[in-house]
PDB file of N, CA and C in Angstrom:
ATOM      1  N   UNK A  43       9.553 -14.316  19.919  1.00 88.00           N
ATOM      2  CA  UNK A  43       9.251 -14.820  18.591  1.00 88.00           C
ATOM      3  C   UNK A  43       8.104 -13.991  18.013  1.00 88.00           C
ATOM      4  N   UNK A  44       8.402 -13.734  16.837  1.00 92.00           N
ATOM      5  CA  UNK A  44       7.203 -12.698  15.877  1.00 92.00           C
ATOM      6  C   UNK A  44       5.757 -13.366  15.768  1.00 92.00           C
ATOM      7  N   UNK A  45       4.835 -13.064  15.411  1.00 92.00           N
ATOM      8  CA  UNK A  45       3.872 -13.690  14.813  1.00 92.00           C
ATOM      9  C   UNK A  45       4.417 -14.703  13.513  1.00 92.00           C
ATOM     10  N   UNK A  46       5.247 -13.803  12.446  1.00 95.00           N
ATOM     11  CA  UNK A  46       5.706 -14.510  11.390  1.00 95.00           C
ATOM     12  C   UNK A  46       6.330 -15.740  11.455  1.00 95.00           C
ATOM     13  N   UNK A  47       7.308 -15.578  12.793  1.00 95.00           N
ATOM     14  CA  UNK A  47       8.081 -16.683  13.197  1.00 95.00           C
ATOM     15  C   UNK A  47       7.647 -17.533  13.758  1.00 95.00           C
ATOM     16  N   UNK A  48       6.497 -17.591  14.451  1.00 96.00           N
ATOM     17  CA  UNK A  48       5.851 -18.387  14.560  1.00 96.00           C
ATOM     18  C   UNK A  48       5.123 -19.408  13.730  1.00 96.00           C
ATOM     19  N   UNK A  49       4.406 -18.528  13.040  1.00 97.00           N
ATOM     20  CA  UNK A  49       3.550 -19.305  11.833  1.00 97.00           C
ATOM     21  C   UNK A  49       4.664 -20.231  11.120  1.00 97.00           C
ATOM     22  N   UNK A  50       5.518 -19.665  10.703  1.00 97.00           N
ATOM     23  CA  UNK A  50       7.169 -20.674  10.065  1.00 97.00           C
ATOM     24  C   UNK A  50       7.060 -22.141  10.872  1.00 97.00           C
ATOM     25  N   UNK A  51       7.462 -21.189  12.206  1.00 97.00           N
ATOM     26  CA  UNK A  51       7.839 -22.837  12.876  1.00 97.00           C
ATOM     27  C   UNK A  51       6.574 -23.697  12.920  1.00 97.00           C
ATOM     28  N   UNK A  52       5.420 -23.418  13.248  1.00 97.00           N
ATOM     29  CA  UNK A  52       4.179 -24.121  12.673  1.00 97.00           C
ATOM     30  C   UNK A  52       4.651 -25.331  11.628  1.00 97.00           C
ATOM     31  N   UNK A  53       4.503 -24.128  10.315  1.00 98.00           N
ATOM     32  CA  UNK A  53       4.755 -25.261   9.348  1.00 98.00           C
ATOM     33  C   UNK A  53       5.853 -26.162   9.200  1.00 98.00           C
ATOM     34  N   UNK A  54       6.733 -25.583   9.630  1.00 98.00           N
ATOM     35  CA  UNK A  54       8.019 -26.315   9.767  1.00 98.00           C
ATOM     36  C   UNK A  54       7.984 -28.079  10.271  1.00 98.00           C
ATOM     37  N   UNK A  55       7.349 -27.488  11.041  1.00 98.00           N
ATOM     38  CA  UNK A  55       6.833 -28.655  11.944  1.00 98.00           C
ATOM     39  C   UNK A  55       5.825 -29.844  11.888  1.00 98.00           C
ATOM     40  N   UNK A  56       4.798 -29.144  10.906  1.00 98.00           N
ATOM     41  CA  UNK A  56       3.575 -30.083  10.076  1.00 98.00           C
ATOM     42  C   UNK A  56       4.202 -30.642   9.286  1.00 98.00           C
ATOM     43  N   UNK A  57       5.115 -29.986   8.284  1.00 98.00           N
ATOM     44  CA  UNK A  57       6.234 -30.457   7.489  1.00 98.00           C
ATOM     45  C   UNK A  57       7.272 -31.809   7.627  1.00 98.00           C
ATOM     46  N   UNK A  58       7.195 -32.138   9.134  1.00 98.00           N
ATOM     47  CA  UNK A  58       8.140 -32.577   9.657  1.00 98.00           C
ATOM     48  C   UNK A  58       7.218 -34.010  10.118  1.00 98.00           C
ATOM     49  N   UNK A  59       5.901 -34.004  10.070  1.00 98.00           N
ATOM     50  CA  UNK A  59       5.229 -35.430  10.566  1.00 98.00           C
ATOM     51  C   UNK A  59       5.215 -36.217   9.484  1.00 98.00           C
ATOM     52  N   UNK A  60       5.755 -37.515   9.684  1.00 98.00           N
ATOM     53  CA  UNK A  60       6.011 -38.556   8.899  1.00 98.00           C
ATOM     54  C   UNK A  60       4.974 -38.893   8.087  1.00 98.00           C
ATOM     55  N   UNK A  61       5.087 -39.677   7.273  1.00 97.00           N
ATOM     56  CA  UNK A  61       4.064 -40.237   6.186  1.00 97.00           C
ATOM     57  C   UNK A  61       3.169 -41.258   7.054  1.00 97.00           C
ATOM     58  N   UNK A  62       2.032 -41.216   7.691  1.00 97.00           N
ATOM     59  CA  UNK A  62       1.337 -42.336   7.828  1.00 97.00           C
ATOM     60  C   UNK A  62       1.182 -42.320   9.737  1.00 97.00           C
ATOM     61  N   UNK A  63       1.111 -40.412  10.192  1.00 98.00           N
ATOM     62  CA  UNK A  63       1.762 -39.795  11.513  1.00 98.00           C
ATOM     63  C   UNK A  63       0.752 -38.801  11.444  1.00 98.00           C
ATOM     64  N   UNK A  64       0.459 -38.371  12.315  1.00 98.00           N
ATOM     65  CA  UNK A  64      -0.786 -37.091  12.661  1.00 98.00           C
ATOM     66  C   UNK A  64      -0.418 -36.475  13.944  1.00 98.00           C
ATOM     67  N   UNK A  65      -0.545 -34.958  14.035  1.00 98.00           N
ATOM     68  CA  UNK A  65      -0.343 -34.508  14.933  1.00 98.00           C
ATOM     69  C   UNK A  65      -1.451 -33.768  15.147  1.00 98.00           C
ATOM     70  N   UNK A  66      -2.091 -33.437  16.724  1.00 98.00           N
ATOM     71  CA  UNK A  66      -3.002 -32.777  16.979  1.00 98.00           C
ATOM     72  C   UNK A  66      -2.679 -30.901  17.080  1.00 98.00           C
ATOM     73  N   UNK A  67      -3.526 -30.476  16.685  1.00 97.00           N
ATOM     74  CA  UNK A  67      -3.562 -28.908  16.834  1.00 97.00           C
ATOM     75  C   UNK A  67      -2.275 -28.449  18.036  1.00 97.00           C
ATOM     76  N   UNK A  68      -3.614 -28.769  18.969  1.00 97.00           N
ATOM     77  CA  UNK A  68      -2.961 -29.017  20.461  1.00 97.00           C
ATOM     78  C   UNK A  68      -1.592 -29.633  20.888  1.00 97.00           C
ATOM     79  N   UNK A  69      -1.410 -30.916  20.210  1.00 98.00           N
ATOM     80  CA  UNK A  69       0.462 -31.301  20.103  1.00 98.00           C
ATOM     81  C   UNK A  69       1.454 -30.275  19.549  1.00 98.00           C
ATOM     82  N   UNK A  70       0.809 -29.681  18.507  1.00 98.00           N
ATOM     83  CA  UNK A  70       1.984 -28.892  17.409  1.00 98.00           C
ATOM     84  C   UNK A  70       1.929 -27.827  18.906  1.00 98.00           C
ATOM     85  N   UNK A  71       0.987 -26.877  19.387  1.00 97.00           N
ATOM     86  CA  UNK A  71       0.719 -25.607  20.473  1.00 97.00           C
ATOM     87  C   UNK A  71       1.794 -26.493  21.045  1.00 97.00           C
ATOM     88  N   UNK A  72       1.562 -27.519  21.930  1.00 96.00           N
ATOM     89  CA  UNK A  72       2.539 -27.591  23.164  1.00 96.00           C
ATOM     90  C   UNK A  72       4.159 -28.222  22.590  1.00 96.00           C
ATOM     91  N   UNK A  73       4.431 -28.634  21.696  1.00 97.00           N
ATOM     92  CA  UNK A  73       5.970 -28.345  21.032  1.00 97.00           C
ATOM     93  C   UNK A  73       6.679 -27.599  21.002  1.00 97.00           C
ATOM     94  N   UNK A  74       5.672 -27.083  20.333  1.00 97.00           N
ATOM     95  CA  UNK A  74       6.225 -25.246  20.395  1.00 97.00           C
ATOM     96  C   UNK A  74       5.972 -24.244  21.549  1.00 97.00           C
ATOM     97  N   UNK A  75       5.416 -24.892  22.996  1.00 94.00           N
ATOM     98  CA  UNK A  75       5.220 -23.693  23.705  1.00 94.00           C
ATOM     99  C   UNK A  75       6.487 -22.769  24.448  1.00 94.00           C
ATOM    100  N   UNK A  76       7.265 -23.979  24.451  1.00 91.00           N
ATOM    101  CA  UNK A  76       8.618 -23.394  25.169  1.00 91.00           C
ATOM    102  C   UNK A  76       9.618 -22.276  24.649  1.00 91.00           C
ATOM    103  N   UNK A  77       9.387 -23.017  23.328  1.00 86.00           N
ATOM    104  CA  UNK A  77      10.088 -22.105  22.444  1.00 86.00           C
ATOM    105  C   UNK A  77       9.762 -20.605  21.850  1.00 86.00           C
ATOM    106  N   UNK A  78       8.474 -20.772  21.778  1.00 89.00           N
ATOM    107  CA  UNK A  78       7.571 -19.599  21.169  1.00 89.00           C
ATOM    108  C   UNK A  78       6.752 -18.602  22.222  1.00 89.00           C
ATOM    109  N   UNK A  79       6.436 -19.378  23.627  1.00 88.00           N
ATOM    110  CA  UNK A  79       5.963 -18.286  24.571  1.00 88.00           C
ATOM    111  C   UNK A  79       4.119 -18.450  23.931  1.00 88.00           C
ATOM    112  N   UNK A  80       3.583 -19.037  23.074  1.00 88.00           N
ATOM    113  CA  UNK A  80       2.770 -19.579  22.981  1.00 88.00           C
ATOM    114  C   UNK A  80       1.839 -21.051  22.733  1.00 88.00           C
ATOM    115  N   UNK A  81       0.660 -21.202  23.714  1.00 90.00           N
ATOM    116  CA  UNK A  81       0.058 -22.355  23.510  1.00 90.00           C
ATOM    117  C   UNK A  81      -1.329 -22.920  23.058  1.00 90.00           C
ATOM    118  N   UNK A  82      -1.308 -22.251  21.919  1.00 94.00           N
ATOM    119  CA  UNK A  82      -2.853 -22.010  21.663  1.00 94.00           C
ATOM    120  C   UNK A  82      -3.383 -23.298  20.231  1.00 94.00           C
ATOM    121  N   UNK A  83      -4.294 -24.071  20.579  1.00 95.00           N
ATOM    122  CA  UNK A  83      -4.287 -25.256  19.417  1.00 95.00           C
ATOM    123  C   UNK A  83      -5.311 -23.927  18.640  1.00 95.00           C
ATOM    124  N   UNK A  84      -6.310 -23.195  19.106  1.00 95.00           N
ATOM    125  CA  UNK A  84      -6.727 -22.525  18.414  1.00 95.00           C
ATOM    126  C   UNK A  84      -5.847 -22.059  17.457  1.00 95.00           C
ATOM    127  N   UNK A  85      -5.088 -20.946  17.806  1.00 96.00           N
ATOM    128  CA  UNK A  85      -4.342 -20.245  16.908  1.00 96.00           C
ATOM    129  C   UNK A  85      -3.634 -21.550  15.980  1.00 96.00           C
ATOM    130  N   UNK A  86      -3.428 -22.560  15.916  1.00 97.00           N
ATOM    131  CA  UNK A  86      -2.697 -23.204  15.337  1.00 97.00           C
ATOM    132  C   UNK A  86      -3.399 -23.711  13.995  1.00 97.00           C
ATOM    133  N   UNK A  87      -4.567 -23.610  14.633  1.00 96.00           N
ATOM    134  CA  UNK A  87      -6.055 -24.252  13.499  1.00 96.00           C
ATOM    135  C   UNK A  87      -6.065 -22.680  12.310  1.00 96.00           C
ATOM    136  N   UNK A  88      -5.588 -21.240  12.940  1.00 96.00           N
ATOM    137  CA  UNK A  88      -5.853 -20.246  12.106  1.00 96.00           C
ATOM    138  C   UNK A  88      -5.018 -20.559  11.724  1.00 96.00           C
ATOM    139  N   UNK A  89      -3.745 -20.671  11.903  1.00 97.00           N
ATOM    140  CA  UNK A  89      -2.383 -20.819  11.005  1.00 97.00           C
ATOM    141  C   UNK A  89      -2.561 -21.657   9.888  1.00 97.00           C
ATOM    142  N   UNK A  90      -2.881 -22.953  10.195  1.00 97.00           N
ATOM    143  CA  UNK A  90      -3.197 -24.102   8.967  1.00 97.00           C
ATOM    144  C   UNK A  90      -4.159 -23.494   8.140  1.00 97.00           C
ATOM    145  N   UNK A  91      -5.598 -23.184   8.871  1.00 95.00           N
ATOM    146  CA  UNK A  91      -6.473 -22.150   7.352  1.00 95.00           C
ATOM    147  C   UNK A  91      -5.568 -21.533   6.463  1.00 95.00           C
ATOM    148  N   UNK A  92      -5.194 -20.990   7.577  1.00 96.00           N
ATOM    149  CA  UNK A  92      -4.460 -19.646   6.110  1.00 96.00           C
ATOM    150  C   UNK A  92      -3.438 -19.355   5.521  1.00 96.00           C
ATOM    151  N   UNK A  93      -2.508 -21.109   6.288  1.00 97.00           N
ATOM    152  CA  UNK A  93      -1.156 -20.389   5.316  1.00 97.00           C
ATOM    153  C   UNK A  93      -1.144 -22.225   5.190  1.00 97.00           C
ATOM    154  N   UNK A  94      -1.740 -23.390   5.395  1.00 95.00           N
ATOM    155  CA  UNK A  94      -1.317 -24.526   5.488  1.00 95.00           C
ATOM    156  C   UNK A  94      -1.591 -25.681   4.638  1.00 95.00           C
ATOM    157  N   UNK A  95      -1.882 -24.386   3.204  1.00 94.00           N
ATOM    158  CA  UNK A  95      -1.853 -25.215   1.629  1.00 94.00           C
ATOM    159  C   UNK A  95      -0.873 -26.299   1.250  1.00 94.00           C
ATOM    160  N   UNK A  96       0.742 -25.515   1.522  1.00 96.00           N
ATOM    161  CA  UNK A  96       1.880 -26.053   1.503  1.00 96.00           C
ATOM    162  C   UNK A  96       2.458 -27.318   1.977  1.00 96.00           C
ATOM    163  N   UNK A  97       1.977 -27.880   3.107  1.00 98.00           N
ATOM    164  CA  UNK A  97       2.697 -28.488   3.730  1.00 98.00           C
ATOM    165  C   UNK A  97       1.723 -29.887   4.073  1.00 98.00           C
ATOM    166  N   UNK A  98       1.469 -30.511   4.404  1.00 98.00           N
ATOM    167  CA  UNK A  98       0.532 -31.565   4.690  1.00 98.00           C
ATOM    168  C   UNK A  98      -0.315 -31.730   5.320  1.00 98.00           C
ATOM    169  N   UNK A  99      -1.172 -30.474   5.536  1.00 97.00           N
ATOM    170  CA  UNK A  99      -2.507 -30.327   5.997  1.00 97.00           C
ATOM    171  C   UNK A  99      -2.760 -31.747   6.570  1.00 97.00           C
ATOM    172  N   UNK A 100      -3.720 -32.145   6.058  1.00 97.00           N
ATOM    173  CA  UNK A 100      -4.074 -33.505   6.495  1.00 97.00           C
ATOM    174  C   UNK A 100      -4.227 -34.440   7.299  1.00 97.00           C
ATOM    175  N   UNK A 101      -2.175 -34.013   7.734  1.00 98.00           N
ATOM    176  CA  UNK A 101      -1.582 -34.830   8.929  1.00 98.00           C
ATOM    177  C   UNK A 101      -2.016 -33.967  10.205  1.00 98.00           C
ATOM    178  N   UNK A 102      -2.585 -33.256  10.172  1.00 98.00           N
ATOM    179  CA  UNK A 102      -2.964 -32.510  11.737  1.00 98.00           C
ATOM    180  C   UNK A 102      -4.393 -32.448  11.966  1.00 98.00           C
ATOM    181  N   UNK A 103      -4.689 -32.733  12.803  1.00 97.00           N
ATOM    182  CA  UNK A 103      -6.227 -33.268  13.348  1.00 97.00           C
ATOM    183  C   UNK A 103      -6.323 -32.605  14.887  1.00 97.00           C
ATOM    184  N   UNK A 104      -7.621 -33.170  15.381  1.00 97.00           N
ATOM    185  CA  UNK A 104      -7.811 -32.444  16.234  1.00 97.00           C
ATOM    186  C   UNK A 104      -7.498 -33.741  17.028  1.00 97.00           C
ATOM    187  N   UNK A 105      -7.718 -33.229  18.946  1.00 96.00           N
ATOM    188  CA  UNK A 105      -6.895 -34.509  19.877  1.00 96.00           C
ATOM    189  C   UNK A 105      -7.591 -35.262  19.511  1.00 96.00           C
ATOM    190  N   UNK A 106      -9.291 -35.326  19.482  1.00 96.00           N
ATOM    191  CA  UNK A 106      -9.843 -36.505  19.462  1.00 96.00           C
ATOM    192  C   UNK A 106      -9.958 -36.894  17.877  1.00 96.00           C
ATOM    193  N   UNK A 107      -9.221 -36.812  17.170  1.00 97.00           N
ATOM    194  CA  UNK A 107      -9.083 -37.595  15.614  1.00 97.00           C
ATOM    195  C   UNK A 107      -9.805 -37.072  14.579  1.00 97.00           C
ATOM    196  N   UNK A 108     -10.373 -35.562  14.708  1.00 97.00           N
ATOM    197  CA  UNK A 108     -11.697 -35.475  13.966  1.00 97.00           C
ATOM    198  C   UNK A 108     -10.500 -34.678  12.522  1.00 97.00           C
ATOM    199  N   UNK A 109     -10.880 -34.978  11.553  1.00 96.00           N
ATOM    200  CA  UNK A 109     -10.467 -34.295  10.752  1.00 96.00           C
ATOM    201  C   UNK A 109     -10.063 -33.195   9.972  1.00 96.00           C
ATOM    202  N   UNK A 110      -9.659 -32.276   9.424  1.00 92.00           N
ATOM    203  CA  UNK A 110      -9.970 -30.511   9.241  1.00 92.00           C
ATOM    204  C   UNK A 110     -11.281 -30.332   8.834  1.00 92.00           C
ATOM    205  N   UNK A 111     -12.300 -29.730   9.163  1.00 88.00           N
ATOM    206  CA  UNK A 111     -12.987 -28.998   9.024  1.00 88.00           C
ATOM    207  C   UNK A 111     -13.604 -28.458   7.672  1.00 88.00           C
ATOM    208  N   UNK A 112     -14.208 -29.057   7.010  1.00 91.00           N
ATOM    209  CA  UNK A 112     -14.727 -28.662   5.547  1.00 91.00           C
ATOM    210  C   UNK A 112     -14.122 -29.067   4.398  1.00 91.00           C
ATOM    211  N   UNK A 113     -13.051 -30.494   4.879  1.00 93.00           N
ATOM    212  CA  UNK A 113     -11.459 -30.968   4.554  1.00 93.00           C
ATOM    213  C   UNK A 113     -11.652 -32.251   4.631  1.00 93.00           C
ATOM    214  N   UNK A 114     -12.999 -32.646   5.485  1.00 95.00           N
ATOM    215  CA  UNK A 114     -12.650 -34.114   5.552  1.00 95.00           C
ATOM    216  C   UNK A 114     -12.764 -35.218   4.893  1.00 95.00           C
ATOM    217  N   UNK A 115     -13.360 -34.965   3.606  1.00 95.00           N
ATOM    218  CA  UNK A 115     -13.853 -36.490   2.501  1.00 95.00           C
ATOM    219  C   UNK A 115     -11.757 -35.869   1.486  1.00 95.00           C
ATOM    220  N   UNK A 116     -10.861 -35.092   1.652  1.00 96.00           N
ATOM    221  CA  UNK A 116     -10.092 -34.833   1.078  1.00 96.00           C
ATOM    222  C   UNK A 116      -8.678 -35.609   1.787  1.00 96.00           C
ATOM    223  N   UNK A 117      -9.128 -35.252   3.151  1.00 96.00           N
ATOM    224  CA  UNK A 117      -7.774 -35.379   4.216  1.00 96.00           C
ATOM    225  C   UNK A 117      -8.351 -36.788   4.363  1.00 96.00           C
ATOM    226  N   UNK A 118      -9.205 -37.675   4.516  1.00 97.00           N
ATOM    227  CA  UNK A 118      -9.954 -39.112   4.714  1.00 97.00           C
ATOM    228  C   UNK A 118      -8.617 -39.954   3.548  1.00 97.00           C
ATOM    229  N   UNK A 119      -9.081 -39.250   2.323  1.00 97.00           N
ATOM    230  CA  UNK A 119      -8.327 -39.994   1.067  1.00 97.00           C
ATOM    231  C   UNK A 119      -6.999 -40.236   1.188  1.00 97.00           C
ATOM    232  N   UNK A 120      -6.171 -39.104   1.900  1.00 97.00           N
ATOM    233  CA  UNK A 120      -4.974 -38.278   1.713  1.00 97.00           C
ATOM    234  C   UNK A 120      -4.134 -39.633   3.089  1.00 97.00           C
ATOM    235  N   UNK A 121      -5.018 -39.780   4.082  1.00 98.00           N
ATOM    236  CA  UNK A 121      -4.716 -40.302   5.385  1.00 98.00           C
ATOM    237  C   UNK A 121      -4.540 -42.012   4.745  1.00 98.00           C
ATOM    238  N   UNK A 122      -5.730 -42.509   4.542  1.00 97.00           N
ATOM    239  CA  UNK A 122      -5.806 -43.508   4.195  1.00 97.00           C
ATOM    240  C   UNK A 122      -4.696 -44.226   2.876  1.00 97.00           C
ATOM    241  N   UNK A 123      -4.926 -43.453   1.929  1.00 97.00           N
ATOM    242  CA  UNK A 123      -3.284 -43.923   1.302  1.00 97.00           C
ATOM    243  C   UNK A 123      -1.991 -43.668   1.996  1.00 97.00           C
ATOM    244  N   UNK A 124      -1.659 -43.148   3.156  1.00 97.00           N
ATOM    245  CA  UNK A 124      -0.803 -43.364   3.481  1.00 97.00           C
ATOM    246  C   UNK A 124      -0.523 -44.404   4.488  1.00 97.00           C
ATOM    247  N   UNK A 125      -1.971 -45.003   4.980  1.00 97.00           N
ATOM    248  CA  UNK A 125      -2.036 -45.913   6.041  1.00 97.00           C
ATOM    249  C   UNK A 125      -1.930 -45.309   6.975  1.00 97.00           C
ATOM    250  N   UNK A 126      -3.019 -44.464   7.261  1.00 98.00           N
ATOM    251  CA  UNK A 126      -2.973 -43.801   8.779  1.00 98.00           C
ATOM    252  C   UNK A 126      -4.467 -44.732   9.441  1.00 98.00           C
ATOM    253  N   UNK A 127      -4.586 -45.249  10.554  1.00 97.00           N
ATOM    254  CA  UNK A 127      -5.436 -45.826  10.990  1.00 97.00           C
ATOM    255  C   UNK A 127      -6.657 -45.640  11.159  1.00 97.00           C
ATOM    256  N   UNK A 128      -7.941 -45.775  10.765  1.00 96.00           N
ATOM    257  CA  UNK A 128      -8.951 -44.690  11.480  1.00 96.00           C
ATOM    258  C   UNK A 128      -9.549 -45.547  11.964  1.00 96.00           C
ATOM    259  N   UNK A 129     -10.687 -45.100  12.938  1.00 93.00           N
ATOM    260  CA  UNK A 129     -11.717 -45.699  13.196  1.00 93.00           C
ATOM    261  C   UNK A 129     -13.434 -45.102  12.718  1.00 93.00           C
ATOM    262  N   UNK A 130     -13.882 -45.384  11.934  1.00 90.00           N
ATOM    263  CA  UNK A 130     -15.118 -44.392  11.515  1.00 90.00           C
ATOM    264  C   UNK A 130     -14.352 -43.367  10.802  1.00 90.00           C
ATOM    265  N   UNK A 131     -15.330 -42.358  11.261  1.00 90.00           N
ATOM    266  CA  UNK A 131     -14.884 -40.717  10.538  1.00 90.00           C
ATOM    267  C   UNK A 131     -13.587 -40.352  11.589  1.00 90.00           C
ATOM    268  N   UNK A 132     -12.812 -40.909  12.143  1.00 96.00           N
ATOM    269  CA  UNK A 132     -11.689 -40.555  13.103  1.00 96.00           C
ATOM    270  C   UNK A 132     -10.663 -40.890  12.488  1.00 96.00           C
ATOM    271  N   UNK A 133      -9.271 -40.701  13.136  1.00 98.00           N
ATOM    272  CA  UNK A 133      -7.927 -41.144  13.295  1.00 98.00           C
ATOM    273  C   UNK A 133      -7.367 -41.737  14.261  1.00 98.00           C
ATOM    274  N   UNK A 134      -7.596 -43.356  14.341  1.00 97.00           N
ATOM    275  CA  UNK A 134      -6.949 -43.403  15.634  1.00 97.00           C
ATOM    276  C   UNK A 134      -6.125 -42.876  16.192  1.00 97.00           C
ATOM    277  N   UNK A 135      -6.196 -42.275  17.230  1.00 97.00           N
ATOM    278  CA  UNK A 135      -5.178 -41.348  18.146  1.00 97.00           C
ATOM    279  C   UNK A 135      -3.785 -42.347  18.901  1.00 97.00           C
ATOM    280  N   UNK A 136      -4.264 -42.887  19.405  1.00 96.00           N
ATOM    281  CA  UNK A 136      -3.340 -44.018  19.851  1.00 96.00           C
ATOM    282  C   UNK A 136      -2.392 -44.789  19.194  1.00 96.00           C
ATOM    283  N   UNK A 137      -3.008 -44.937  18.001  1.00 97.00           N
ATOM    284  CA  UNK A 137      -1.940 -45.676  16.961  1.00 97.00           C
ATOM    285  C   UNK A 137      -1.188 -44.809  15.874  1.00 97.00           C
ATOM    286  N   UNK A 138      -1.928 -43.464  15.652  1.00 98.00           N
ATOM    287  CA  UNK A 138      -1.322 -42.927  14.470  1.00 98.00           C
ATOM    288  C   UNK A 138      -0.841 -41.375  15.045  1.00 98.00           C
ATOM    289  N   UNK A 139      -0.817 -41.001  16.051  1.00 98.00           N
ATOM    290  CA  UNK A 139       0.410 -39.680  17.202  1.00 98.00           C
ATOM    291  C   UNK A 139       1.433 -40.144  16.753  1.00 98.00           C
ATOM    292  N   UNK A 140       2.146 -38.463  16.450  1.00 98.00           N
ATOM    293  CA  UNK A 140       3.463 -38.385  16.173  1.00 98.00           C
ATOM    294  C   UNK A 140       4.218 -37.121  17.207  1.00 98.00           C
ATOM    295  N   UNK A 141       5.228 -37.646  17.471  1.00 96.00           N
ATOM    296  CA  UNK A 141       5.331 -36.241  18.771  1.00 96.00           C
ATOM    297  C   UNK A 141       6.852 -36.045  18.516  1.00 96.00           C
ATOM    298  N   UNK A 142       7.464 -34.619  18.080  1.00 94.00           N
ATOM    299  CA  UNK A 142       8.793 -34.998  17.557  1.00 94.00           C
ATOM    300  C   UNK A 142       9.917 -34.624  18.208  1.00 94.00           C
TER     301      UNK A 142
END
């Protein structure tokens, strides 16, 4: 799989978490590791910077619930109207994982 093709299936896939569903960096990496030959939540966090205007940012967090990164009074708003659970500045993890 290309770099390009990768980044695709990325979004493809952020694309693909339900309304009121969060997936961690790290979940989307290991979905895709089989398929792609990579498992990196890092690289997954560059992918969303820079190409992950499109698709529902928002819904992808880190494992422990923390929000994107310079994103979070935006993705807070974005989560909460859809009824995603939080606790504090988090996402409950337990109640609001989506694994597809």
């Amino acid at each position: 799989m290309t770099p390009q093709e990768y980044v695709e299936e990325v979004l493809s896939l952020v694309e693909r978490i339900p309304e009121g569903k969060v997936m961690s960096y790290g979940a989307i990496a290991d979905a895709l590791a089989d398929h792609s030959g990579r498992n990196s939540a890092r690289q997954v966090g560059t992918i969303m910077a820079r190409h992950g205007g499109g698709v529902p940012w928002h819904r992808v967090v880190t494992s422990a619930g923390r929000l994107p990164p310079g994103h979070e009074q935006e993705a807070r708003q974005r989560l909460l109207s859809e009824g995603v659970p939080l606790k504090g500045d988090h996402v409950n993890m337990s109640l609001a994982s989506w694994a597809p």
